[in-house]
Coordinates of C-alpha atoms in Angstrom, one line a residue:
Chain A
X1 CA 0.0 0.0 0.0
X2 CA 1.2 3.5 -0.7
X3 CA 2.1 6.2 1.8
X4 CA -1.0 7.2 3.6
X5 CA -0.2 10.9 3.5
X6 CA -0.5 11.4 -0.2
X7 CA -4.0 9.8 -0.4
X8 CA -6.6 12.5 -1.1
X9 CA -9.4 10.1 -0.3
X10 CA -9.3 6.9 1.7
X11 CA -12.4 4.8 2.0
X12 CA -12.2 2.1 4.7
X13 CA -14.8 -0.7 5.0
X14 CA -17.6 1.5 3.7
X15 CA -21.0 -0.2 4.2
X16 CA -24.1 1.5 2.7
X17 CA -27.6 0.1 3.3
X18 CA -30.9 0.6 1.6
X19 CA -33.7 0.8 4.2
X20 CA -36.9 -0.8 3.3
X21 CA -39.8 -2.1 5.4
X22 CA -38.5 -5.7 5.3
X23 CA -35.2 -4.6 6.8
X24 CA -31.9 -3.1 5.7
X25 CA -30.2 -4.4 2.5
X26 CA -26.5 -4.0 2.0
X27 CA -25.9 -2.2 -1.3
X28 CA -22.2 -1.6 -0.5
X29 CA -20.6 -4.2 1.7
X30 CA -17.2 -3.3 3.2
X31 CA -15.6 -1.4 0.3
X32 CA -12.1 0.0 0.7
X33 CA -9.9 1.9 -1.7
X34 CA -7.9 5.1 -1.9
X35 CA -7.1 7.8 -4.5
X36 CA -3.9 9.7 -4.6
X37 CA -3.3 13.2 -5.7
X38 CA -3.2 13.5 -9.6
X39 CA -4.5 9.9 -9.9
X40 CA -7.5 8.6 -11.7
X41 CA -9.2 5.6 -10.1
X42 CA -11.7 3.7 -12.2
X43 CA -14.6 2.2 -10.3
X44 CA -15.9 -0.5 -12.6
X45 CA -19.1 -2.5 -12.2
X46 CA -22.4 -3.6 -13.7
X47 CA -25.6 -1.9 -12.9
X48 CA -26.5 -3.0 -9.4
X49 CA -23.0 -3.5 -8.3
X50 CA -23.2 -0.5 -6.0
X51 CA -20.9 1.8 -7.9
X52 CA -23.2 4.7 -8.0
X53 CA -24.2 4.2 -4.4
X54 CA -20.5 4.5 -3.4
X55 CA -20.3 7.8 -5.4
X56 CA -23.3 9.2 -3.6
X57 CA -22.0 7.9 -0.2
X58 CA -18.8 9.8 -0.5
X59 CA -20.6 13.1 -0.6
X60 CA -23.4 11.8 1.7
X61 CA -26.0 12.6 -0.9
X62 CA -27.9 9.4 -0.4
X63 CA -31.7 9.9 -0.2
X64 CA -32.5 10.5 3.5
X65 CA -34.7 8.0 5.1
X66 CA -34.2 5.4 2.4
X67 CA -30.6 4.6 2.8
X68 CA -27.7 5.1 5.3
X69 CA -24.1 4.6 5.8
X70 CA -23.9 1.8 8.2
X71 CA -20.3 1.5 8.7
X72 CA -16.8 2.4 7.7
X73 CA -14.9 5.6 7.2
X74 CA -14.5 8.0 4.4
X75 CA -11.3 9.9 5.1
X76 CA -10.8 13.1 3.0
X77 CA -7.4 14.3 4.2
X78 CA -7.7 13.6 8.0
X79 CA -11.4 14.3 8.2
X80 CA -14.0 11.5 8.3
X81 CA -16.9 12.5 6.1
X82 CA -19.1 9.9 7.6
X83 CA -19.0 11.8 10.9
X84 CA -19.0 15.3 9.3
X85 CA -21.9 17.8 9.9
X86 CA -24.3 18.6 7.1
X87 CA -23.1 22.2 7.2
X88 CA -19.4 21.1 6.8
X89 CA -20.4 18.7 3.9
X90 CA -22.2 21.6 2.2
X91 CA -19.0 23.6 2.2
X92 CA -17.0 20.6 1.0
X93 CA -19.4 19.9 -1.9
X94 CA -18.4 21.7 -5.1
X95 CA -15.5 23.4 -3.3
X96 CA -13.2 20.5 -2.4
X97 CA -15.1 17.5 -3.8
X98 CA -17.2 18.0 -6.9
X99 CA -19.4 15.5 -8.6
X100 CA -20.7 15.2 -12.1
X101 CA -23.5 13.0 -13.2
X102 CA -24.5 11.0 -16.3
X103 CA -27.2 13.0 -17.7
X104 CA -25.8 16.3 -18.8
X105 CA -29.0 17.5 -20.3
X106 CA -31.0 17.2 -17.1
X107 CA -28.1 18.1 -14.9
X108 CA -28.5 21.7 -15.9
X109 CA -31.4 23.8 -14.7
X110 CA -33.5 24.7 -17.8
X111 CA -34.5 28.1 -16.4
X112 CA -31.0 29.5 -15.9
X113 CA -28.4 30.5 -18.4
X114 CA -25.1 28.6 -18.6
X115 CA -23.2 31.6 -17.0
X116 CA -25.6 31.9 -14.1
X117 CA -25.3 28.2 -13.3
X118 CA -21.5 28.2 -13.2
X119 CA -21.5 31.6 -11.3
X120 CA -23.9 30.2 -8.8
X121 CA -21.4 27.5 -7.7
X122 CA -18.6 30.1 -7.5
X123 CA -20.7 32.4 -5.4
X124 CA -21.7 29.6 -3.0
X125 CA -18.1 29.1 -2.0
X126 CA -16.2 32.2 -2.8
X127 CA -16.9 35.9 -2.1
X128 CA -17.5 37.4 -5.5
X129 CA -20.1 39.8 -6.8
X130 CA -22.3 38.7 -9.7
X131 CA -20.2 40.3 -12.3
X132 CA -16.9 38.9 -11.1
X133 CA -18.5 35.4 -10.8
X134 CA -19.8 35.6 -14.3
X135 CA -16.3 36.7 -15.6
X136 CA -14.8 33.8 -13.8
X137 CA -17.4 31.5 -15.3
X138 CA -16.3 32.7 -18.7
X139 CA -12.7 31.9 -17.9
X140 CA -13.6 28.4 -16.8
X141 CA -15.6 27.8 -20.0
X142 CA -12.5 28.7 -21.9
X143 CA -10.6 26.2 -19.8
X144 CA -13.0 23.4 -20.7
X145 CA -12.6 24.2 -24.4
X146 CA -16.0 25.8 -25.0
X147 CA -15.9 27.5 -28.3
X148 CA -17.1 31.1 -28.3
X149 CA -17.4 31.0 -24.5
X150 CA -18.3 34.6 -24.0
X151 CA -21.5 34.2 -26.0
X152 CA -22.3 30.8 -24.5
X153 CA -22.6 32.4 -21.0
X154 CA -25.9 34.0 -21.9
X155 CA -27.4 31.0 -23.5
X156 CA -29.8 28.4 -22.0
X157 CA -29.0 24.7 -21.8
X158 CA -31.4 23.8 -24.5
X159 CA -29.5 25.9 -27.0
X160 CA -26.4 23.7 -26.6
X161 CA -25.5 20.2 -28.0
X162 CA -25.0 17.3 -25.7
X163 CA -21.2 17.5 -25.7
X164 CA -21.3 21.2 -25.0
X165 CA -23.7 20.7 -22.1
X166 CA -21.4 18.2 -20.6
X167 CA -18.6 20.7 -20.9
X168 CA -20.8 23.2 -19.0
X169 CA -21.5 20.6 -16.3
X170 CA -17.7 19.9 -16.0
X171 CA -17.1 23.7 -15.9
X172 CA -19.5 24.0 -13.0
X173 CA -17.9 21.2 -11.2
X174 CA -14.4 22.6 -11.7
X175 CA -15.4 26.2 -10.9
X176 CA -13.8 26.1 -7.4
X177 CA -10.8 23.9 -8.4
X178 CA -11.8 20.8 -6.3
X179 CA -9.2 18.4 -5.0
X180 CA -11.3 15.5 -5.9
X181 CA -13.7 15.1 -8.9
X182 CA -16.2 12.2 -8.8
X183 CA -17.5 11.4 -12.3
X184 CA -20.5 9.0 -12.4
X185 CA -20.8 7.7 -16.0
X186 CA -20.2 11.2 -17.4
X187 CA -19.9 10.1 -21.0
X188 CA -22.5 7.3 -21.2
X189 CA -25.2 9.4 -22.9
X190 CA -22.7 10.9 -25.5
X191 CA -21.6 10.0 -28.9
X192 CA -18.4 8.0 -29.1
X193 CA -16.4 10.9 -30.7
X194 CA -17.7 13.4 -28.1
X195 CA -17.1 10.8 -25.4
X196 CA -13.4 10.7 -26.4
X197 CA -13.2 14.5 -26.4
X198 CA -14.7 14.7 -22.9
X199 CA -12.4 11.9 -21.5
X200 CA -9.4 13.8 -23.0
X201 CA -10.6 17.0 -21.4
X202 CA -10.9 15.5 -17.9
X203 CA -7.4 13.9 -18.3
X204 CA -6.0 17.2 -19.5
X205 CA -7.5 19.3 -16.7
X206 CA -6.2 16.7 -14.2
X207 CA -2.6 17.0 -15.6
X208 CA -2.8 20.8 -15.2
X209 CA -4.5 21.0 -11.7
X210 CA -3.3 17.7 -10.2
X211 CA -6.8 16.9 -8.9
X212 CA -7.7 13.3 -8.1
X213 CA -10.5 11.7 -10.2
X214 CA -12.8 8.9 -9.2
X215 CA -14.3 7.6 -12.4
X216 CA -17.4 5.5 -12.0
X217 CA -18.3 3.5 -15.1
X218 CA -19.5 0.1 -16.4
X219 CA -17.4 0.5 -19.5
X220 CA -14.0 -1.4 -19.4
X221 CA -13.0 0.6 -22.5
X222 CA -13.4 3.9 -20.7
X223 CA -11.4 2.5 -17.8
X224 CA -8.7 1.5 -20.1
X225 CA -8.5 5.0 -21.5
X226 CA -8.6 7.2 -18.4
X227 CA -7.9 5.3 -15.2
X228 CA -4.4 4.7 -13.7
X229 CA -5.9 2.1 -11.4
X230 CA -9.2 0.3 -11.4
X231 CA -11.3 -1.3 -8.7
X232 CA -13.8 -3.9 -9.9
X233 CA -17.0 -4.2 -8.0
X234 CA -19.4 -7.1 -7.8
X235 CA -22.5 -7.2 -5.7
X236 CA -21.4 -4.4 -3.4
X237 CA -17.9 -5.8 -2.8
X238 CA -14.4 -5.1 -4.3
X239 CA -13.5 -8.3 -6.2
X240 CA -10.3 -7.1 -7.8
X241 CA -8.0 -4.1 -7.8
X242 CA -4.9 -3.4 -9.8
X243 CA -3.2 -0.8 -11.9
X244 CA -5.0 -0.5 -15.3
X245 CA -2.4 -2.1 -17.5
X246 CA -2.0 -5.3 -15.4
X247 CA -5.7 -5.5 -14.8
X248 CA -6.3 -5.5 -18.5
X249 CA -3.4 -7.7 -19.4
X250 CA -3.8 -10.3 -16.6
X251 CA -7.2 -10.2 -15.0
X252 CA -7.1 -12.6 -12.0
X253 CA -10.7 -12.7 -10.8
X254 CA -12.9 -14.8 -13.0
X255 CA -15.5 -12.0 -13.1
X256 CA -12.9 -9.5 -14.5
X257 CA -11.9 -12.1 -17.0
X258 CA -15.5 -12.6 -18.0
X259 CA -16.0 -8.8 -18.4
X260 CA -12.9 -8.8 -20.8
X261 CA -14.1 -11.7 -22.8
X262 CA -17.5 -9.9 -23.3
X263 CA -15.8 -6.8 -24.8
X264 CA -15.5 -6.6 -28.6
X265 CA -12.1 -4.7 -28.3
X266 CA -10.5 -7.6 -26.4
X267 CA -12.1 -10.4 -28.4
X268 CA -11.1 -9.8 -32.0
X269 CA -11.6 -12.9 -34.1
X270 CA -13.3 -14.7 -31.3
X271 CA -17.0 -15.1 -30.3
X272 CA -18.1 -12.6 -27.7
X273 CA -18.7 -14.5 -24.5
X274 CA -21.5 -13.2 -22.2
X275 CA -21.4 -13.9 -18.5
X276 CA -24.3 -16.2 -17.9
X277 CA -27.0 -15.2 -15.4
X278 CA -27.6 -11.9 -13.6
X279 CA -26.2 -9.8 -10.8
X280 CA -27.7 -11.4 -7.6
X281 CA -30.5 -9.7 -5.7
X282 CA -29.0 -8.1 -2.6
X283 CA -32.0 -9.6 -0.6
X284 CA -30.9 -13.1 -1.5
X285 CA -27.2 -13.2 -1.8
X286 CA -25.7 -16.6 -2.8
X287 CA -23.8 -18.3 0.0
X288 CA -20.0 -18.2 -0.2
X289 CA -18.6 -16.2 -3.1
X290 CA -21.3 -13.9 -4.5
X291 CA -20.1 -14.6 -8.0
X292 CA -20.0 -18.5 -7.8
X293 CA -23.3 -19.2 -9.5
X294 CA -22.1 -17.4 -12.6
X295 CA -18.4 -18.4 -12.4
X296 CA -17.0 -20.9 -14.8
X297 CA -14.1 -21.7 -12.5
X298 CA -16.4 -22.4 -9.5
X299 CA -15.7 -25.5 -7.3
X300 CA -17.6 -27.0 -4.4
X301 CA -16.1 -24.8 -1.7
X302 CA -16.8 -21.6 -3.6
X303 CA -20.4 -21.9 -2.4
X304 CA -19.4 -22.4 1.3
X305 CA -16.6 -19.9 2.0
X306 CA -16.7 -16.2 1.4
X307 CA -13.3 -15.4 0.0
X308 CA -11.2 -12.6 1.5
X309 CA -9.7 -9.8 -0.5
X310 CA -6.1 -11.0 -0.7
X311 CA -3.0 -9.1 -1.7
X312 CA -1.3 -10.3 -4.8
X313 CA 1.7 -9.0 -6.6
X314 CA 2.3 -5.2 -7.3
X315 CA -0.4 -4.0 -4.9
X316 CA -3.1 -6.0 -6.7
X317 CA -6.0 -7.3 -4.6
X318 CA -8.2 -10.2 -5.6
X319 CA -11.2 -11.8 -4.0
X320 CA -11.2 -15.4 -5.2
X321 CA -10.5 -18.7 -3.4
X322 CA -8.8 -20.1 -6.5
X323 CA -7.0 -17.1 -7.9
X324 CA -3.5 -18.7 -7.6
X325 CA -4.5 -21.8 -9.5
X326 CA -6.4 -19.8 -12.1
X327 CA -3.3 -17.5 -12.6
X328 CA -1.1 -20.5 -13.1
X329 CA -3.5 -22.1 -15.5
X330 CA -3.8 -18.9 -17.6
X331 CA -0.1 -18.4 -17.7
X332 CA 0.4 -22.1 -18.8
X333 CA -2.2 -21.6 -21.5
X334 CA -0.5 -18.4 -22.5
X335 CA 2.8 -20.1 -22.9
X336 CA 1.5 -23.0 -24.8
Chain B
X1 CA -9.7 39.7 -23.2
X2 CA -11.1 40.2 -19.7
X3 CA -12.6 43.5 -20.7
X4 CA -14.3 42.0 -23.7
X5 CA -15.5 39.2 -21.4
X6 CA -16.8 41.8 -19.0
X7 CA -18.8 43.6 -21.6
X8 CA -20.3 40.4 -23.0
X9 CA -21.2 39.0 -19.7
X10 CA -22.8 42.3 -18.7
X11 CA -24.9 42.1 -21.8
X12 CA -25.7 38.5 -21.0
X13 CA -27.1 39.6 -17.7
X14 CA -29.1 42.4 -19.1
X15 CA -30.6 40.0 -21.7
X16 CA -31.8 37.5 -19.2
X17 CA -33.5 40.2 -17.1
X18 CA -35.3 41.9 -20.0
X19 CA -36.1 38.9 -22.1
X20 CA -38.8 37.5 -19.9
X21 CA -40.9 40.7 -19.9
X22 CA -40.4 41.1 -23.6
X23 CA -41.3 37.4 -24.1
X24 CA -44.6 37.9 -22.2
X25 CA -45.4 41.0 -24.3
X26 CA -44.7 39.2 -27.5
X27 CA -46.8 36.3 -26.6
X28 CA -49.7 38.5 -25.6
X29 CA -49.5 40.3 -28.9
X30 CA -49.9 37.0 -30.7
X31 CA -52.8 35.9 -28.5
X32 CA -56.4 35.5 -29.9
X33 CA -58.5 38.6 -29.9
X34 CA -60.8 37.3 -27.1
X35 CA -57.8 36.9 -24.8
X36 CA -56.5 40.3 -25.6
X37 CA -60.0 41.8 -24.8
X38 CA -60.0 39.9 -21.5
X39 CA -56.6 41.2 -20.7
X40 CA -57.5 44.8 -21.5
X41 CA -60.8 44.4 -19.5
X42 CA -58.9 43.3 -16.4
X43 CA -56.3 46.1 -16.7
X44 CA -59.3 48.5 -17.1
X45 CA -61.0 47.2 -14.0
X46 CA -57.9 47.7 -11.9
X47 CA -57.4 51.1 -13.3
X48 CA -61.0 52.2 -12.7
X49 CA -60.9 50.7 -9.2
X50 CA -57.7 52.6 -8.5
X51 CA -59.2 55.8 -9.7
X52 CA -62.7 55.3 -8.2
X53 CA -62.6 58.2 -5.7
X54 CA -61.9 60.5 -8.6
X55 CA -64.4 59.0 -11.1
X56 CA -67.3 58.8 -8.7
X57 CA -69.9 61.5 -9.2
X58 CA -71.1 61.1 -5.6
X59 CA -69.7 59.8 -2.3
X60 CA -70.5 56.0 -2.1
X61 CA -72.5 56.6 1.1
X62 CA -74.2 59.9 0.3
X63 CA -78.0 59.4 0.7
X64 CA -80.7 61.3 -1.0
X65 CA -84.0 59.9 0.3
X66 CA -86.1 62.0 -2.0
X67 CA -84.4 60.4 -5.1
X68 CA -84.8 56.8 -4.0
X69 CA -84.9 53.8 -6.5
X70 CA -84.5 55.8 -9.6
X71 CA -83.9 53.8 -12.8
X72 CA -80.6 54.0 -14.7
X73 CA -80.3 56.3 -17.7
X74 CA -80.8 53.5 -20.2
X75 CA -84.2 52.7 -18.6
X76 CA -85.6 56.2 -18.9
X77 CA -83.7 57.6 -15.9
X78 CA -81.8 60.8 -15.8
X79 CA -78.2 61.4 -16.4
X80 CA -77.7 62.9 -13.0
X81 CA -77.6 59.3 -11.8
X82 CA -76.4 57.3 -14.8
X83 CA -77.0 53.9 -13.2
X84 CA -79.9 55.0 -11.0
X85 CA -80.1 55.1 -7.2
X86 CA -80.8 52.4 -4.5
X87 CA -83.3 52.2 -1.7
X88 CA -81.5 54.9 0.2
X89 CA -81.1 57.2 -2.7
X90 CA -77.4 56.4 -3.1
X91 CA -75.9 56.8 -6.5
X92 CA -75.4 53.2 -7.9
X93 CA -72.5 54.2 -10.2
X94 CA -70.5 55.6 -7.3
X95 CA -71.3 52.6 -5.2
X96 CA -70.3 50.3 -8.0
X97 CA -67.0 51.9 -8.5
X98 CA -66.3 51.8 -4.7
X99 CA -67.5 48.2 -4.6
X100 CA -65.2 47.2 -7.5
X101 CA -62.3 48.6 -5.6
X102 CA -63.1 46.7 -2.4
X103 CA -63.7 43.5 -4.3
X104 CA -60.6 43.6 -6.3
X105 CA -58.4 44.5 -3.3
X106 CA -59.9 41.6 -1.3
X107 CA -59.6 39.2 -4.2
X108 CA -56.1 40.1 -5.1
X109 CA -54.8 40.1 -1.6
X110 CA -56.7 36.9 -0.9
X111 CA -55.1 35.2 -3.9
X112 CA -51.7 36.4 -2.8
X113 CA -52.3 35.1 0.7
X114 CA -53.4 31.8 -0.7
X115 CA -50.5 31.5 -3.1
X116 CA -48.0 32.3 -0.4
X117 CA -49.3 30.1 2.4
X118 CA -50.3 27.3 0.1
X119 CA -47.1 27.5 -1.9
X120 CA -44.9 27.5 1.1
X121 CA -46.9 24.6 2.7
X122 CA -46.5 22.7 -0.5
X123 CA -42.8 23.4 -0.8
X124 CA -42.0 22.4 2.7
X125 CA -44.2 19.4 2.5
X126 CA -42.6 18.2 -0.7
X127 CA -39.0 18.8 0.3
X128 CA -39.1 17.9 4.0
X129 CA -39.1 14.4 5.3
X130 CA -42.0 12.0 5.6
X131 CA -43.2 13.1 9.0
X132 CA -43.5 16.8 8.2
X133 CA -45.1 15.8 4.9
X134 CA -47.6 13.8 6.7
X135 CA -48.6 16.6 9.2
X136 CA -49.0 19.2 6.4
X137 CA -51.1 16.9 4.2
X138 CA -53.3 16.1 7.3
X139 CA -53.9 19.9 7.7
X140 CA -54.7 20.2 4.0
X141 CA -57.1 17.3 4.1
X142 CA -58.7 18.8 7.2
X143 CA -59.2 22.1 5.3
X144 CA -60.8 20.3 2.5
X145 CA -63.3 18.6 4.8
X146 CA -64.6 21.7 6.6
X147 CA -67.4 23.7 4.8
X148 CA -66.0 27.0 3.9
X149 CA -69.0 29.2 4.8
X150 CA -69.1 27.6 8.2
X151 CA -65.4 28.4 8.7
X152 CA -66.0 32.0 7.5
X153 CA -69.0 32.5 9.8
X154 CA -67.0 31.2 12.7
X155 CA -64.0 33.4 12.0
X156 CA -66.2 36.5 11.6
X157 CA -68.2 35.6 14.8
X158 CA -64.9 35.3 16.7
X159 CA -63.0 38.3 15.4
X160 CA -65.7 40.6 13.9
X161 CA -65.7 41.6 10.3
X162 CA -63.0 43.7 8.8
X163 CA -61.3 43.8 5.4
X164 CA -58.2 42.1 6.9
X165 CA -60.2 39.2 8.3
X166 CA -62.0 38.8 5.0
X167 CA -58.7 38.8 3.0
X168 CA -57.3 36.1 5.3
X169 CA -60.5 34.0 5.1
X170 CA -60.7 34.1 1.3
X171 CA -57.0 33.6 1.0
X172 CA -56.8 30.6 3.3
X173 CA -59.9 29.1 1.8
X174 CA -57.8 28.2 -1.2
X175 CA -54.5 27.3 0.3
X176 CA -55.1 23.6 0.2
X177 CA -55.3 23.7 -3.6
X178 CA -52.0 25.5 -4.0
X179 CA -50.4 23.3 -1.4
X180 CA -51.4 20.1 -3.3
X181 CA -50.3 21.3 -6.7
X182 CA -47.0 22.7 -5.5
X183 CA -46.3 19.5 -3.5
X184 CA -46.9 17.2 -6.4
X185 CA -44.7 19.4 -8.6
X186 CA -41.9 19.5 -6.0
X187 CA -42.0 15.7 -5.7
X188 CA -41.3 15.4 -9.4
X189 CA -38.7 18.2 -9.6
X190 CA -36.7 17.3 -6.5
X191 CA -35.7 14.1 -8.2
X192 CA -34.6 15.7 -11.4
X193 CA -30.9 15.5 -12.1
X194 CA -30.2 19.2 -11.9
X195 CA -31.4 19.3 -8.3
X196 CA -29.2 16.5 -7.3
X197 CA -26.4 18.2 -9.2
X198 CA -26.9 21.4 -7.4
X199 CA -26.8 19.6 -4.1
X200 CA -23.6 17.8 -5.2
X201 CA -22.0 21.2 -5.8
X202 CA -22.8 22.6 -2.4
X203 CA -26.3 24.2 -2.6
X204 CA -28.1 24.3 0.8
X205 CA -31.7 23.0 1.2
X206 CA -33.1 26.6 1.3
X207 CA -31.2 27.5 -1.8
X208 CA -32.4 24.3 -3.6
X209 CA -35.9 25.1 -2.7
X210 CA -36.0 28.7 -3.7
X211 CA -33.5 28.9 -6.6
X212 CA -34.0 25.5 -8.2
X213 CA -37.4 24.1 -7.4
X214 CA -39.5 27.3 -7.1
X215 CA -38.9 28.7 -10.6
X216 CA -40.2 25.5 -12.1
X217 CA -43.4 25.7 -10.2
X218 CA -44.1 29.3 -11.0
X219 CA -46.1 28.5 -14.2
X220 CA -48.6 26.0 -12.7
X221 CA -48.9 28.3 -9.7
X222 CA -49.7 31.3 -12.0
X223 CA -52.4 29.2 -13.8
X224 CA -53.9 28.1 -10.6
X225 CA -53.9 31.6 -9.1
X226 CA -55.8 33.0 -12.1
X227 CA -58.4 30.3 -12.1
X228 CA -58.8 30.7 -8.3
X229 CA -59.1 34.4 -8.6
X230 CA -62.7 34.0 -10.0
X231 CA -63.7 31.7 -7.2
X232 CA -62.3 34.1 -4.6
X233 CA -64.3 37.0 -6.2
X234 CA -67.4 34.8 -6.0
X235 CA -66.6 33.7 -2.4
X236 CA -66.3 37.3 -1.3
X237 CA -69.5 38.1 -3.0
X238 CA -71.2 35.2 -1.3
X239 CA -69.9 36.1 2.2
X240 CA -71.0 39.7 1.7
X241 CA -74.3 38.6 0.4
X242 CA -74.8 36.5 3.6
X243 CA -73.9 39.5 5.7
X244 CA -70.6 38.3 7.1
X245 CA -68.5 40.1 4.6
X246 CA -68.2 43.8 4.0
X247 CA -70.3 45.7 6.5
X248 CA -72.4 48.7 5.4
X249 CA -72.1 51.6 4.7
X250 CA -68.9 50.2 3.1
X251 CA -69.8 48.0 0.1
X252 CA -68.5 45.4 -2.3
X253 CA -70.0 43.8 -5.4
X254 CA -71.5 41.0 -3.3
X255 CA -72.8 43.4 -0.7
X256 CA -74.6 45.4 -3.3
X257 CA -76.1 42.3 -4.6
X258 CA -77.3 41.3 -1.1
X259 CA -78.9 44.7 -0.5
X260 CA -80.6 44.5 -3.9
X261 CA -82.3 41.2 -3.2
X262 CA -85.4 42.8 -1.7
X263 CA -86.0 44.8 -4.9
X264 CA -85.6 42.0 -7.4
X265 CA -89.1 42.2 -8.7
X266 CA -89.6 46.0 -8.7
X267 CA -86.1 47.3 -9.4
X268 CA -84.2 44.3 -11.0
X269 CA -81.3 46.5 -12.3
X270 CA -80.1 47.0 -8.7
X271 CA -79.1 43.3 -8.7
X272 CA -78.3 43.0 -12.4
X273 CA -75.6 45.7 -12.5
X274 CA -73.2 44.3 -9.9
X275 CA -73.9 40.8 -11.2
X276 CA -72.9 41.8 -14.7
X277 CA -69.6 43.2 -13.3
X278 CA -68.9 40.0 -11.3
X279 CA -69.6 38.0 -14.4
X280 CA -67.3 40.1 -16.6
X281 CA -64.4 40.0 -14.2
X282 CA -64.5 36.3 -13.4
X283 CA -64.9 35.5 -17.1
X284 CA -62.0 37.6 -18.2
X285 CA -59.8 36.2 -15.5
X286 CA -60.8 32.6 -16.3
X287 CA -60.2 33.1 -20.0
X288 CA -56.7 34.5 -19.3
X289 CA -56.0 31.6 -16.9
X290 CA -57.0 29.0 -19.5
X291 CA -54.9 30.7 -22.1
X292 CA -51.9 30.8 -19.8
X293 CA -52.4 27.1 -19.0
X294 CA -52.5 26.1 -22.6
X295 CA -49.4 28.2 -23.2
X296 CA -47.4 26.7 -20.4
X297 CA -48.6 23.2 -21.3
X298 CA -47.5 23.6 -24.8
X299 CA -44.1 25.0 -23.8
X300 CA -43.7 22.1 -21.3
X301 CA -44.5 19.5 -23.8
X302 CA -42.1 20.7 -26.5

């Protein structure tokens, strides 16, 4: 593990529950990871894996009364956000930690101009008059590569294209130069070409400002493009973590391997292999390893013992009883 | 560069401030003739009500018992009393102008009271947690289950009749409708992505409520307010007719109607004249409200 002092964010054993009349359900079950300054961490998972819930938990934006953080710590610097007051969180949100969401069209308020929306974030956190905040908004729009930014300030969201709207959303998030940017599927609704531009933009701004980025996505291709390190989630648990090149080259956990096989980019000339079955319902989790009913490497004891997240080489972590055997086997097959 | 930015952003601000007003004027210019007539009628009513002390030929309470129950000019009366006189010889035109003033003041303030109390109740109910929501909705349901005239009679019996009491009664009589509409809108809007986004960037609950949720419910609220305006006018008239509203010698359209009911057979115009004015005002406002609703609906659906 890395030196604890350069971690911008450290999540330890985070447990988030959905409350429903039949009792609490664990959506996120003991998740730990950390993000260093200037690093992009990919949080990879299918829908229902708990990845978005983690994003919302970090800023404590979970719907009140319907879900709660039941355990763990979220350390931002030395401060535990799980214990922080609502007032303190409000000052952190947008200033030190910003978050952008998937739907750029609906993430902007239709009744305000682009300039007003960016300026609003600035004025919430910094002492500026309206005019100065709008001027700053113009500079930030320039920074996110908005063509003709001065004119765009006075336009309404519906006058912009999807890609431009996403740039505005990013501009609003970056307005106060946060130390951590959480991106929840920010490019999913965009065209592939625009998607690439937005990913480049985020990477570019990160190089210039040194902010940390948590990138939540279901898309292995996006992880390959932007993330330095990736955490793979399955059913609310971390199942594998590694730096992106080794994760893509040698996935150890059968679930990650399955994800790779189901991607067209990684399966040229082969049949695409879907992972059979569905993500388990958190109400009725399978015994043992949550993935075993869908796992093609599963053995008898996989349904009895819950595997630990074990340390492997180069800071990699794997949650699988048989990862050593599987690693040997894959290497043998690779050599043959 | 920064100066250019400054100029442009200044213009951008000016644009957003002016454009709404201009937009409304433009839309009104393109409205059907009937709507424009309705709009002009309402504006004229307010203007006349405002100027009523100057326009009235007599004082609204000046009696002339020798000239009782004279017919209006269009029914072979004289032009010294264009709309005739009532049972105490008071000039009907002067009383009508005064009544118009009273009725419009009560209805307008009443609608404002209703919009503000109902709007706030709905906003809080929609945004706060389940428990607060439950309490507010209980109050709203309770309101809907009490007959309004009974409530009004009780309020007047307790506190005596005054314009202020009347404004509060007609205002609060409608608050449940506003509260319901606002609450349902808030429940939809508060789950929209831009509200979540604003929270994620540090907006406080009060800021979310007033800056992000409120602007989106202004249109349905406007439509509801115009359509309720008519019912408030009628309610005020009904209360005054029953004798718990405006007290003589002061008068309102409903009070005039109430006084005229003894003379329906012999001097029908005493009732017909204020009635005609009530009909004109409520029709005009309703037409305008319907037009606004269609306008907003169309804009919402595109």
